[in-house]
XYZ file of N, CA and C in Angstrom:
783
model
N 86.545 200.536 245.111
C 85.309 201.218 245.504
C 85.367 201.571 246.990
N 84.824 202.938 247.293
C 84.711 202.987 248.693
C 83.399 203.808 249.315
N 83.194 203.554 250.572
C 82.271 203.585 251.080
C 82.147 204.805 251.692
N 80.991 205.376 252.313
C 81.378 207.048 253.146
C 80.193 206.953 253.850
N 79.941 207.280 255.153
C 78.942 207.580 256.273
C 79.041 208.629 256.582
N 78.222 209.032 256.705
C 77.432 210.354 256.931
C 76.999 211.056 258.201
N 77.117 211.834 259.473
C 76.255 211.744 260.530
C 76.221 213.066 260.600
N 74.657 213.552 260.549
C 74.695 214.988 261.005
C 73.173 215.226 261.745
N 73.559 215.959 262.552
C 72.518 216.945 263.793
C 72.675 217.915 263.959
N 71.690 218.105 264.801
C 71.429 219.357 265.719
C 70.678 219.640 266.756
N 70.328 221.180 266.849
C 69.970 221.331 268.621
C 69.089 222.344 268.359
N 67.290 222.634 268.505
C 67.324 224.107 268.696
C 65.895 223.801 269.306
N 66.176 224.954 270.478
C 65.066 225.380 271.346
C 63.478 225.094 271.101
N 62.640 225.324 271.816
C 60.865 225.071 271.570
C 60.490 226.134 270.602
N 60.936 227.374 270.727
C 60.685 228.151 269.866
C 60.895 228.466 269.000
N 62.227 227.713 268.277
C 61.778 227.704 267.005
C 61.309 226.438 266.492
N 60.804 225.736 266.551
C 60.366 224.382 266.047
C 58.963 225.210 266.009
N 58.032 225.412 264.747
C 57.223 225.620 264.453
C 56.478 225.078 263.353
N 55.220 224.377 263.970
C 54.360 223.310 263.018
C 54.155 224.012 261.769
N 53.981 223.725 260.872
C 53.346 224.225 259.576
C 51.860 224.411 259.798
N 51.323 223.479 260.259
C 49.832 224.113 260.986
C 49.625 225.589 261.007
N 51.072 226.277 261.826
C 50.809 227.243 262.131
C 50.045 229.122 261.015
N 50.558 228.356 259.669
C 50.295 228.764 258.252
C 48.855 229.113 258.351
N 48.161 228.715 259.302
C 46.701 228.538 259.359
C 45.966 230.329 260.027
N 47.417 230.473 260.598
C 47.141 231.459 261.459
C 47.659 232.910 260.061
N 47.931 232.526 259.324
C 47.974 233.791 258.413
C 47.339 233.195 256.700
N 46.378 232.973 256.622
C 45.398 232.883 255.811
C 45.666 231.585 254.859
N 46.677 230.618 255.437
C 46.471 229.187 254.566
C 45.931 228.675 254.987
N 44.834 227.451 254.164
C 43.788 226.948 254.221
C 44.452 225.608 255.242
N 43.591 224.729 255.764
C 44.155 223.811 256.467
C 44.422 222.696 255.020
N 43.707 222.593 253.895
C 43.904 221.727 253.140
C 45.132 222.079 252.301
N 45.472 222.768 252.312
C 46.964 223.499 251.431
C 48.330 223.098 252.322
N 48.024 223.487 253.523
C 49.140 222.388 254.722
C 48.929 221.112 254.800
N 48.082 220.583 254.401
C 47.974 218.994 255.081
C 48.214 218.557 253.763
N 48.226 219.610 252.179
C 49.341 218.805 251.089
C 50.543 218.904 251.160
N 50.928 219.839 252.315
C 52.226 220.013 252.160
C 52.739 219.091 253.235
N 52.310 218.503 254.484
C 52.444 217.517 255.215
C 52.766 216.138 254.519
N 51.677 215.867 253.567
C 51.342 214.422 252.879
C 53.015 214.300 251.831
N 53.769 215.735 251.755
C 54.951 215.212 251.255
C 56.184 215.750 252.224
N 55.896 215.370 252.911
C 57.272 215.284 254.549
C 57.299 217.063 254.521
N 56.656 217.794 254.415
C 56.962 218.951 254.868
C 56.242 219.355 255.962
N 57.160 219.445 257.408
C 55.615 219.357 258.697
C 56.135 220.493 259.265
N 57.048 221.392 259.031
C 57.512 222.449 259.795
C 57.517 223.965 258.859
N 57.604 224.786 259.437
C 57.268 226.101 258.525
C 59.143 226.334 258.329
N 59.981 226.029 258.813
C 61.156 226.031 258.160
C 61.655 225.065 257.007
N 61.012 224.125 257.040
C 60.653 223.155 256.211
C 60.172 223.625 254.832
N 59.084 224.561 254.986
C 58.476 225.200 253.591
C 59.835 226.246 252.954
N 60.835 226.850 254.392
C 61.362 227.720 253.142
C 62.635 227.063 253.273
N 62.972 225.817 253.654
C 64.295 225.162 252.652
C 63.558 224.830 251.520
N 62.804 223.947 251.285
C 61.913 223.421 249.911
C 61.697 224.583 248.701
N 62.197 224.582 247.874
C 62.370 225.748 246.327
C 61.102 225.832 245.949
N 60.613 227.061 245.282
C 58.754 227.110 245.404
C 59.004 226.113 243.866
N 59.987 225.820 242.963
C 60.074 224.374 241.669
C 59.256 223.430 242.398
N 59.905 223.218 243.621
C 59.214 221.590 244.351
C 57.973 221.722 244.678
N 57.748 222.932 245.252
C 56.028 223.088 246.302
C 55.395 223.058 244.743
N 55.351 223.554 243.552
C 54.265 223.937 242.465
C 54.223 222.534 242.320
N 55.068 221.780 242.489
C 55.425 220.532 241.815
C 54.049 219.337 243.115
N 53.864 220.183 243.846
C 52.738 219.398 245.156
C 51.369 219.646 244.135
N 50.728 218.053 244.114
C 49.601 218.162 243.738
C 48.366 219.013 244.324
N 47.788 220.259 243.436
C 46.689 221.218 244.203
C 47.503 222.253 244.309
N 48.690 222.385 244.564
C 49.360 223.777 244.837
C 49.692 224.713 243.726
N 49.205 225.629 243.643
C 49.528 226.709 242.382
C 50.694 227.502 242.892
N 50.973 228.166 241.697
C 52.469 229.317 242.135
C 51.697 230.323 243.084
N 50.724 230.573 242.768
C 50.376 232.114 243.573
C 49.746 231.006 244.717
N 49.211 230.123 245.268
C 49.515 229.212 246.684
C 50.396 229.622 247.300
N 52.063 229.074 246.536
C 53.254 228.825 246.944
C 53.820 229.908 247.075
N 53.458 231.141 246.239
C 54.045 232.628 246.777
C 53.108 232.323 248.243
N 52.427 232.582 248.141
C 51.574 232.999 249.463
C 52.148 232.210 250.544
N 52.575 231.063 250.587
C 52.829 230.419 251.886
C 54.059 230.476 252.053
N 54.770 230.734 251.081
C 56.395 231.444 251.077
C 56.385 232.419 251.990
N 55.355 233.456 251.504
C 55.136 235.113 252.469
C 54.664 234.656 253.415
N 53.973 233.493 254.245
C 53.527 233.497 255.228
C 54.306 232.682 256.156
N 55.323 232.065 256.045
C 56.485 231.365 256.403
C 57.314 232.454 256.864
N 58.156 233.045 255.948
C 58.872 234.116 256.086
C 57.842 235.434 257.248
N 57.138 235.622 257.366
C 56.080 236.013 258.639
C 56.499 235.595 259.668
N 56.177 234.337 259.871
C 56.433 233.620 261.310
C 58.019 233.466 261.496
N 59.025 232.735 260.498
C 60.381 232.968 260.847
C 60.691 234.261 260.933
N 60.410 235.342 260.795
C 60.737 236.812 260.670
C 62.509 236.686 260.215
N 62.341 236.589 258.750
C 63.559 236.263 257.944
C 64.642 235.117 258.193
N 64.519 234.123 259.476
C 65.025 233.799 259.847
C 65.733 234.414 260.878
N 66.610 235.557 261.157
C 67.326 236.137 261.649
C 67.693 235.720 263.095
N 68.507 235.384 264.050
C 68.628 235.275 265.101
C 70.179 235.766 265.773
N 70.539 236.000 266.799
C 71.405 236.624 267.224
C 72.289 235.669 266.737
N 73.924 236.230 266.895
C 74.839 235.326 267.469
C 74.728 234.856 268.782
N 74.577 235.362 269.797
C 74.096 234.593 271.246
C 73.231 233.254 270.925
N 72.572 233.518 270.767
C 71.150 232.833 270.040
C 71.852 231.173 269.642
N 72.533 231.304 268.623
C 73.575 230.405 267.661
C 74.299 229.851 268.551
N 75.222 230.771 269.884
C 76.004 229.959 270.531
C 75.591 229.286 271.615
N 74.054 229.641 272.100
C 73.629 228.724 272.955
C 73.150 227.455 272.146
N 72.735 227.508 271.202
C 72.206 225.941 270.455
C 73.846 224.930 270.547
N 74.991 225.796 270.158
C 76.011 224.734 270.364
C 76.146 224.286 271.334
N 75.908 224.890 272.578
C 76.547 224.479 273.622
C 75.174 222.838 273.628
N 74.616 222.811 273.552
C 73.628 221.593 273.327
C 74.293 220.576 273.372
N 75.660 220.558 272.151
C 76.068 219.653 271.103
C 76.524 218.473 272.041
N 76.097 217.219 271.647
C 76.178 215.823 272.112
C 77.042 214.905 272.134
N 77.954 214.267 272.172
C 78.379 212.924 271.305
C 77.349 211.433 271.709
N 77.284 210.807 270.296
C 76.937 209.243 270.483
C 77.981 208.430 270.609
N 78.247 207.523 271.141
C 79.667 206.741 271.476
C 79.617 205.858 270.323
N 80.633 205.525 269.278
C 80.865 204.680 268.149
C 81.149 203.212 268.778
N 81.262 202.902 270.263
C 81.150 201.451 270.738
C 82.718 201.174 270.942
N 83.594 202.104 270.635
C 85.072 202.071 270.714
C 85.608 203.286 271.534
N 86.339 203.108 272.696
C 87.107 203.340 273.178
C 87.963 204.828 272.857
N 88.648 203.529 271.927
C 89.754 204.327 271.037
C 89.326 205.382 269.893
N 87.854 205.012 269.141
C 87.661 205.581 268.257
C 87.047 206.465 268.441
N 86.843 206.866 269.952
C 85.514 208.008 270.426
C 86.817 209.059 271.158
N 87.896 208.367 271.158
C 88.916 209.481 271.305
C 89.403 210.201 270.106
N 89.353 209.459 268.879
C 89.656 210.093 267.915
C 88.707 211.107 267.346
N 87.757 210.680 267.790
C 86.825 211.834 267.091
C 86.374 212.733 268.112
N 87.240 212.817 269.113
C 86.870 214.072 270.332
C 85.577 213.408 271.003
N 85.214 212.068 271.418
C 84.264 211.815 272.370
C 83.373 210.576 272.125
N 83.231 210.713 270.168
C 82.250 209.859 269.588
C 81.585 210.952 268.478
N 80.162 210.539 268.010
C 80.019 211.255 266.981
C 79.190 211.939 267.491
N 79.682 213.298 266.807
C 79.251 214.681 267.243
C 77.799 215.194 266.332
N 76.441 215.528 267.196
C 75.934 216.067 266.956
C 76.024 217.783 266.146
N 74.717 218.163 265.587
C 75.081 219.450 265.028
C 76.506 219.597 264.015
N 76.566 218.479 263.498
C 77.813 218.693 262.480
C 77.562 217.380 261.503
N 78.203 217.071 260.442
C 78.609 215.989 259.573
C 79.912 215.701 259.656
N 79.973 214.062 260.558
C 81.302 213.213 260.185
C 81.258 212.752 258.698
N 82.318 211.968 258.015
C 82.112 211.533 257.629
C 83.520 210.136 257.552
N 82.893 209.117 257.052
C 83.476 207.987 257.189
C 83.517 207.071 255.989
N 85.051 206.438 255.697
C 84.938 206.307 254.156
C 86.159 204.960 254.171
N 85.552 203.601 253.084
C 86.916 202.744 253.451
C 86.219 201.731 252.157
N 87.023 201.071 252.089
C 86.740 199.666 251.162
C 85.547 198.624 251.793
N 85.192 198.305 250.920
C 84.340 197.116 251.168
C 84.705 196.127 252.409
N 83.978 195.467 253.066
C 84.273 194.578 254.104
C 85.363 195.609 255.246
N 85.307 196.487 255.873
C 86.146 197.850 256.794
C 85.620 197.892 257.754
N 83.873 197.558 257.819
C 83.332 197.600 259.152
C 82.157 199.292 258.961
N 82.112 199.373 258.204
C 80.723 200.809 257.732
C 79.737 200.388 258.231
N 79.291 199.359 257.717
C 77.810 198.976 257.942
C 77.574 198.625 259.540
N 78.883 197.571 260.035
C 78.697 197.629 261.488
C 78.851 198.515 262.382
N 79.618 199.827 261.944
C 79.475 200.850 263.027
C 78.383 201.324 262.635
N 77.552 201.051 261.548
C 76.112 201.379 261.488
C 74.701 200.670 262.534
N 75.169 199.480 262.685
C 74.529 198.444 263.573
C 75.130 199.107 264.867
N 76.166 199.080 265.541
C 76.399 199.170 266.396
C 76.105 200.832 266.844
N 75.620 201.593 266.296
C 75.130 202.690 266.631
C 73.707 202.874 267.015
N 72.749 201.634 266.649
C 71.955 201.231 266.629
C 71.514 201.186 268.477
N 72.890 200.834 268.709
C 72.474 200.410 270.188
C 73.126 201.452 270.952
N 74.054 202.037 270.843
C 74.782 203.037 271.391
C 73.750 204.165 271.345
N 73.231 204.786 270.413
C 72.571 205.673 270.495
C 71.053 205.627 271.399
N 71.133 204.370 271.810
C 69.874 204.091 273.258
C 69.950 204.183 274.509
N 71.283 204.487 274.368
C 71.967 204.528 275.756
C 71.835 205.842 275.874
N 71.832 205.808 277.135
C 71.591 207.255 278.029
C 73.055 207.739 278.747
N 73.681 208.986 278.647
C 74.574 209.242 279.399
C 74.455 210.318 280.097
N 75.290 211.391 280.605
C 75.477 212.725 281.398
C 74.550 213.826 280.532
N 74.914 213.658 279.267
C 74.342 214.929 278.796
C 73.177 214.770 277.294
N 73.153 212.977 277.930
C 72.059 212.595 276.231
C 71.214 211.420 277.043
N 70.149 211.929 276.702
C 68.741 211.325 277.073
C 68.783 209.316 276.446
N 69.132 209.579 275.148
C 69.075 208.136 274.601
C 67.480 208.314 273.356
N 67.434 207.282 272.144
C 66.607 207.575 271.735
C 66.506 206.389 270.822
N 65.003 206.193 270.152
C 64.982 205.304 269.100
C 65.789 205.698 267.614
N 66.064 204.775 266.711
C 66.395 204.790 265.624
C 65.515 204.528 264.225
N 65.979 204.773 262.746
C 64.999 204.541 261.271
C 65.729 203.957 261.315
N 66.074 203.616 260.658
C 66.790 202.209 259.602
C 66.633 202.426 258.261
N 67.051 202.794 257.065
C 66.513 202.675 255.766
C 67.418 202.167 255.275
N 67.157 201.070 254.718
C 67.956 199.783 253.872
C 68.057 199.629 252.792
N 68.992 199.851 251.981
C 68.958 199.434 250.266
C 69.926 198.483 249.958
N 70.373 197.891 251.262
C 71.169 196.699 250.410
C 70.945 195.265 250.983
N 70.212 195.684 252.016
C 69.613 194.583 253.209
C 70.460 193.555 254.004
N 70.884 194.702 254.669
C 72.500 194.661 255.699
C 72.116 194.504 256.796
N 70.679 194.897 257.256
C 70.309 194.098 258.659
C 70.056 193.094 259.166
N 70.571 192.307 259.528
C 70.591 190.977 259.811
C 71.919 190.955 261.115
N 70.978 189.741 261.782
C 72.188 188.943 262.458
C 72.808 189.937 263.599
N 71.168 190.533 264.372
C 70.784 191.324 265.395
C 69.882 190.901 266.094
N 70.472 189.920 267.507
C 69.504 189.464 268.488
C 68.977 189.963 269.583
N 69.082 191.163 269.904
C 69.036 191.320 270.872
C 67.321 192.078 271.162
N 66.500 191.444 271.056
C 65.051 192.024 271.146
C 65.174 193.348 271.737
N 64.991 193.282 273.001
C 65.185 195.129 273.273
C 65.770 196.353 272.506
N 66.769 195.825 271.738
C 67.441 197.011 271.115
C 66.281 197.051 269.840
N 66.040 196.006 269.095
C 65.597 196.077 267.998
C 64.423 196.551 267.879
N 63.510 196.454 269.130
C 62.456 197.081 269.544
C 62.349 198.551 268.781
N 63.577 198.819 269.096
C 63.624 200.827 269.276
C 64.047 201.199 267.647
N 64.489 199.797 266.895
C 64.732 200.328 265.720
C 63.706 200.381 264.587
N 63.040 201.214 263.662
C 62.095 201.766 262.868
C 62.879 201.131 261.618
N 62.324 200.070 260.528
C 62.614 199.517 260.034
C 62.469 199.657 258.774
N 62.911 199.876 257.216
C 62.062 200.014 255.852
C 63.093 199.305 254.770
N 62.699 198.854 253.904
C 63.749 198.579 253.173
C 63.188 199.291 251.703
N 64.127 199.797 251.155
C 64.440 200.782 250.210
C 64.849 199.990 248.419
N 63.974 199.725 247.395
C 64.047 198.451 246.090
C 64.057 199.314 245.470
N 64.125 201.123 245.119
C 64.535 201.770 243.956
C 64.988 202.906 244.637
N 65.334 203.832 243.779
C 66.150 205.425 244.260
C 64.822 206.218 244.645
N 64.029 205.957 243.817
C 62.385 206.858 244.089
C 61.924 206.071 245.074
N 61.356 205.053 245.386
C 61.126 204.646 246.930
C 62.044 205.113 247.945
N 63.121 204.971 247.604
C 63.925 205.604 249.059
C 63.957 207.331 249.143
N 63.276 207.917 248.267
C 62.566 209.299 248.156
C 61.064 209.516 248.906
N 60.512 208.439 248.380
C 59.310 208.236 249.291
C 59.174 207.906 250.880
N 60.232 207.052 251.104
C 60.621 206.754 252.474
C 60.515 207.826 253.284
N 61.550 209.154 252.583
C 61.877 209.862 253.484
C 60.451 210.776 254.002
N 60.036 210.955 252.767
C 58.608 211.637 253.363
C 57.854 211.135 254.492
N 58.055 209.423 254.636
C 57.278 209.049 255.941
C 58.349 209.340 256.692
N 59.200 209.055 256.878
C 60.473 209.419 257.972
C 60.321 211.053 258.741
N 59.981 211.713 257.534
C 59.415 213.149 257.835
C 58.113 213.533 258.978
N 57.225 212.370 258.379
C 56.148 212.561 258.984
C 55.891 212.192 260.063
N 56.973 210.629 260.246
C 57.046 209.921 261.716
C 58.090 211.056 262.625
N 58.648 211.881 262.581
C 59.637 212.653 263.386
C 58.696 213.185 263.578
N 57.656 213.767 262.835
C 56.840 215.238 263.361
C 55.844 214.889 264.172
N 55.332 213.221 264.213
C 54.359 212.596 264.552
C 54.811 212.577 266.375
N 55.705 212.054 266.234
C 56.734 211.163 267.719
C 57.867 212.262 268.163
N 57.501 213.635 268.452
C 58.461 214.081 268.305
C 59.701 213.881 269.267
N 60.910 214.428 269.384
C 61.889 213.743 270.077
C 62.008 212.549 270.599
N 61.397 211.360 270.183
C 61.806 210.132 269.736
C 62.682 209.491 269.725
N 62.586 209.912 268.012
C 64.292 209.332 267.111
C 65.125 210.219 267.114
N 66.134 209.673 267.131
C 67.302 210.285 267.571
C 68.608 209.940 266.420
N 68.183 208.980 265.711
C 69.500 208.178 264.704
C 68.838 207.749 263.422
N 68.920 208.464 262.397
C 68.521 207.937 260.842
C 69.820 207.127 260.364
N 69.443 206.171 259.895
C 70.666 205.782 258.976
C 70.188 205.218 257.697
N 70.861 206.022 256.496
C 70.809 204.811 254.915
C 71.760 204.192 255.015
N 71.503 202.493 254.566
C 72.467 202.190 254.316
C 72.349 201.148 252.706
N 72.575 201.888 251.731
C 73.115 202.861 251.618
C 72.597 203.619 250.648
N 72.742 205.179 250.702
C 72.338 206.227 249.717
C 72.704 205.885 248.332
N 74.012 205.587 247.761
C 74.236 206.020 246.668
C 74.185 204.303 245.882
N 73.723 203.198 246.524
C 73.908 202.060 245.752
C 73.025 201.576 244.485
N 71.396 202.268 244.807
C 70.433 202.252 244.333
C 70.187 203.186 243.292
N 71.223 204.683 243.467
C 71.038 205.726 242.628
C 71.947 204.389 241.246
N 73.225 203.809 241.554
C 74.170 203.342 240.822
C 73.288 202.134 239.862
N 71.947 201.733 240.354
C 71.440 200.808 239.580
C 70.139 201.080 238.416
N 69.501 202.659 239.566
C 68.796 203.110 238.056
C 69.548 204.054 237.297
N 70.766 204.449 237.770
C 70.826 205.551 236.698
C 72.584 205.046 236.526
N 72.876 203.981 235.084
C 74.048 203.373 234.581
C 74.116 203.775 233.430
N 75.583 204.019 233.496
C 76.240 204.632 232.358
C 76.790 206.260 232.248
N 76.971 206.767 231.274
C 77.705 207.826 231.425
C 76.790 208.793 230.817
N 75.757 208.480 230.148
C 74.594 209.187 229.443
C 73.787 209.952 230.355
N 73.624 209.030 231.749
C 72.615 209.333 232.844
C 73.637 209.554 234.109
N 74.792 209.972 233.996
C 75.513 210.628 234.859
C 74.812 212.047 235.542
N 74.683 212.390 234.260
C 74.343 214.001 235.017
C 72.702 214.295 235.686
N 71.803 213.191 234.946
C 70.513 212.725 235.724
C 70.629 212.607 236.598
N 71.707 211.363 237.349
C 71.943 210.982 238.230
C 72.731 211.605 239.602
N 73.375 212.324 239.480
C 74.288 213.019 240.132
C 73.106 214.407 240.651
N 72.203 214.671 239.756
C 70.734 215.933 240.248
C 69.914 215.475 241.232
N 69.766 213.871 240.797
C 68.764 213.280 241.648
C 69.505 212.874 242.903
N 70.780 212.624 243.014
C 71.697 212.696 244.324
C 71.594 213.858 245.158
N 71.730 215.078 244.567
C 71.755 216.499 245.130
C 70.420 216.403 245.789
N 69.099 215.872 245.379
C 67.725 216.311 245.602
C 67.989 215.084 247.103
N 68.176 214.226 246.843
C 67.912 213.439 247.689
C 68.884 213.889 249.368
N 69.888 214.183 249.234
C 71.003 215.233 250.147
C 70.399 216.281 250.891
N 69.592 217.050 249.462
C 68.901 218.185 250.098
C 67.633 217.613 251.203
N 67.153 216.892 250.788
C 65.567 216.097 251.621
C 66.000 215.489 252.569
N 67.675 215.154 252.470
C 68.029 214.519 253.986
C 67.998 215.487 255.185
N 68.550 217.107 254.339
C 68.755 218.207 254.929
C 67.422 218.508 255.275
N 66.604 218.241 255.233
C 64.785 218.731 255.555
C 64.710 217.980 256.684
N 64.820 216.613 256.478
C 64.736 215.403 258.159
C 65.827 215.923 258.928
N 67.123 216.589 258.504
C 67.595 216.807 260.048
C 66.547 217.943 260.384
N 66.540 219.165 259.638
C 65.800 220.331 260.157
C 64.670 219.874 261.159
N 64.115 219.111 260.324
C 62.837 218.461 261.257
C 63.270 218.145 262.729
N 63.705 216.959 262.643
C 64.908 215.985 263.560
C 65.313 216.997 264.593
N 66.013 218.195 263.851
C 66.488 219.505 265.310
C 65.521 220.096 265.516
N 64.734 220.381 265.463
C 63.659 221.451 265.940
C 63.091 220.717 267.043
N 62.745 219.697 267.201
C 62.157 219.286 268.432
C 62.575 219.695 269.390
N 61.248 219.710 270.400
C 61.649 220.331 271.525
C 62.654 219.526 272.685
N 63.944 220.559 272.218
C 65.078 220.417 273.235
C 66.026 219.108 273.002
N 65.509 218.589 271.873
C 66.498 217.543 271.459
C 67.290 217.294 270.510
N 67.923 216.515 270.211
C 69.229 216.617 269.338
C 68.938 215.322 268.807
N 69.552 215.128 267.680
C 69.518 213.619 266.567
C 70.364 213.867 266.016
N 70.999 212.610 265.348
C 72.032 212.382 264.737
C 71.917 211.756 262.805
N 72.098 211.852 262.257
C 72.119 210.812 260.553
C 73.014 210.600 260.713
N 72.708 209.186 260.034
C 74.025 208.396 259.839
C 73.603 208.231 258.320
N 74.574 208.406 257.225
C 74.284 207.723 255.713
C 75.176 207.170 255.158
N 75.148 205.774 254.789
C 76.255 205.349 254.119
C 76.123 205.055 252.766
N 76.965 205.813 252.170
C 77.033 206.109 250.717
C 78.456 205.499 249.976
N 77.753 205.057 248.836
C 78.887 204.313 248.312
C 79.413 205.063 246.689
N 80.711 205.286 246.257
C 80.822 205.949 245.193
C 81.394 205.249 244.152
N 81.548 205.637 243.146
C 82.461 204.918 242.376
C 84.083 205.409 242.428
């Protein structure tokens, strides 16, 4: 069996980070956003990664709602569209967090790189979970070109432990994760605490994504259940970075450690 971590960020300006609030300003009701808030959706880029399947699927929201705030999203992003200039100033942003090694922040050109997905993969007992801990603290640190920031924590195997150091732990945001649908629910507060605190947090980590999918959904019958509800959950990670980058002028990192068969 082996293990795989996950880390991905990004970088983008004040202007585009735009509240979903803002929906208000082209004829959505404030109660039609604040259902779409109550399920981690707090940004108007947010509404058009989310498939209008999921928004009908928001209690109170009808299809002709969800057309409408589709068209009124797509309004304010004006198709999305942005230069290439545009694109290459957000890279130049791009960060590293130091992995606590030396050697291993040379291998990966510095440490782990914002605005991209590492990924990291080994047998049981390799040290995953502790470069998960130990990022914990690295990512608080402040250097030349990174501010420093708090961390989530989301736990499904309850690997935190046997971390003394009060100050650090201070900064870490704590949950532990007892089914695949709670750690679905999680993320919605995770959603809501980024949009709440913005530039904050700086470091999500599961640890781990895929252990919990492996306990409700066994066997080969519920493979293909299982493997949909993986995709959904990937995609909603992809919503918290969006979130996560849009803040103003800051960068965050995920960390996820996922385990496969």
């Amino acid at each position: 069996m082996y293990t795989f971590l996950f880390f991905k960020c990004g970088y983008f300006k004040v202007d585009f980070f735009q509240d979903v609030e803002l929906l208000q300003n082209y004829g959505i009701n404030m109660a039609d956003i604040k259902k779409l808030q109550a399920v981690g959706i707090c940004t108007v880029k947010g509404v058009m990664m989310t498939t209008k399947k999921r928004l009908v699927e928001v209690k109170g929201l009808s299809e002709a709602k969800v057309d409408k705030i589709k068209e009124a999203s797509c309004k304010i992003l004006k198709n999305g569209f942005v230069t290439a200039l545009e694109v290459c100033a957000r890279r130049k942003q791009c960060f590293k967090i130091s992995t606590g090694s030396l050697e291993f922040d040379k291998l990966l050109g510095g440490g782990i790189e914002s605005q991209s997905i590492t990924e990291v993969f080994g047998e049981f007992r390799t040290g995953k979970t502790q470069l998960s801990h130990t990022l914990c603290a690295t990512c608080q640190l402040p250097n030349e070109s990174y501010k420093g920031g708090k961390v989530i924590f989301i736990d499904t195997e309850n690997t935190l432990f046997n971390i003394e150091q009060e100050a650090m732990l201070e900064n870490v945001l704590y949950a532990r994760a007892y089914t695949s649908d709670h750690q679905m629910e999680l993320l919605d507060y995770v959603a809501a605490k980024l949009h709440e605190e913005l530039g904050v947090f700086k470091l999500l980590i599961v640890d781990s994504i895929m252990a919990l999918f492996r306990v409700d959904y066994s066997g080969r019958g519920e493979l293909a259940e299982r493997q949909q509800k993986l995709a959904q959950m990937m995609s909603r990670l992809q919503l918290e970075r969006t979130l996560i980058s849009q803040q103003d002028g800051y960068s965050a990192v995920h960390a996820h450690l996922n385990e496969y068969d």
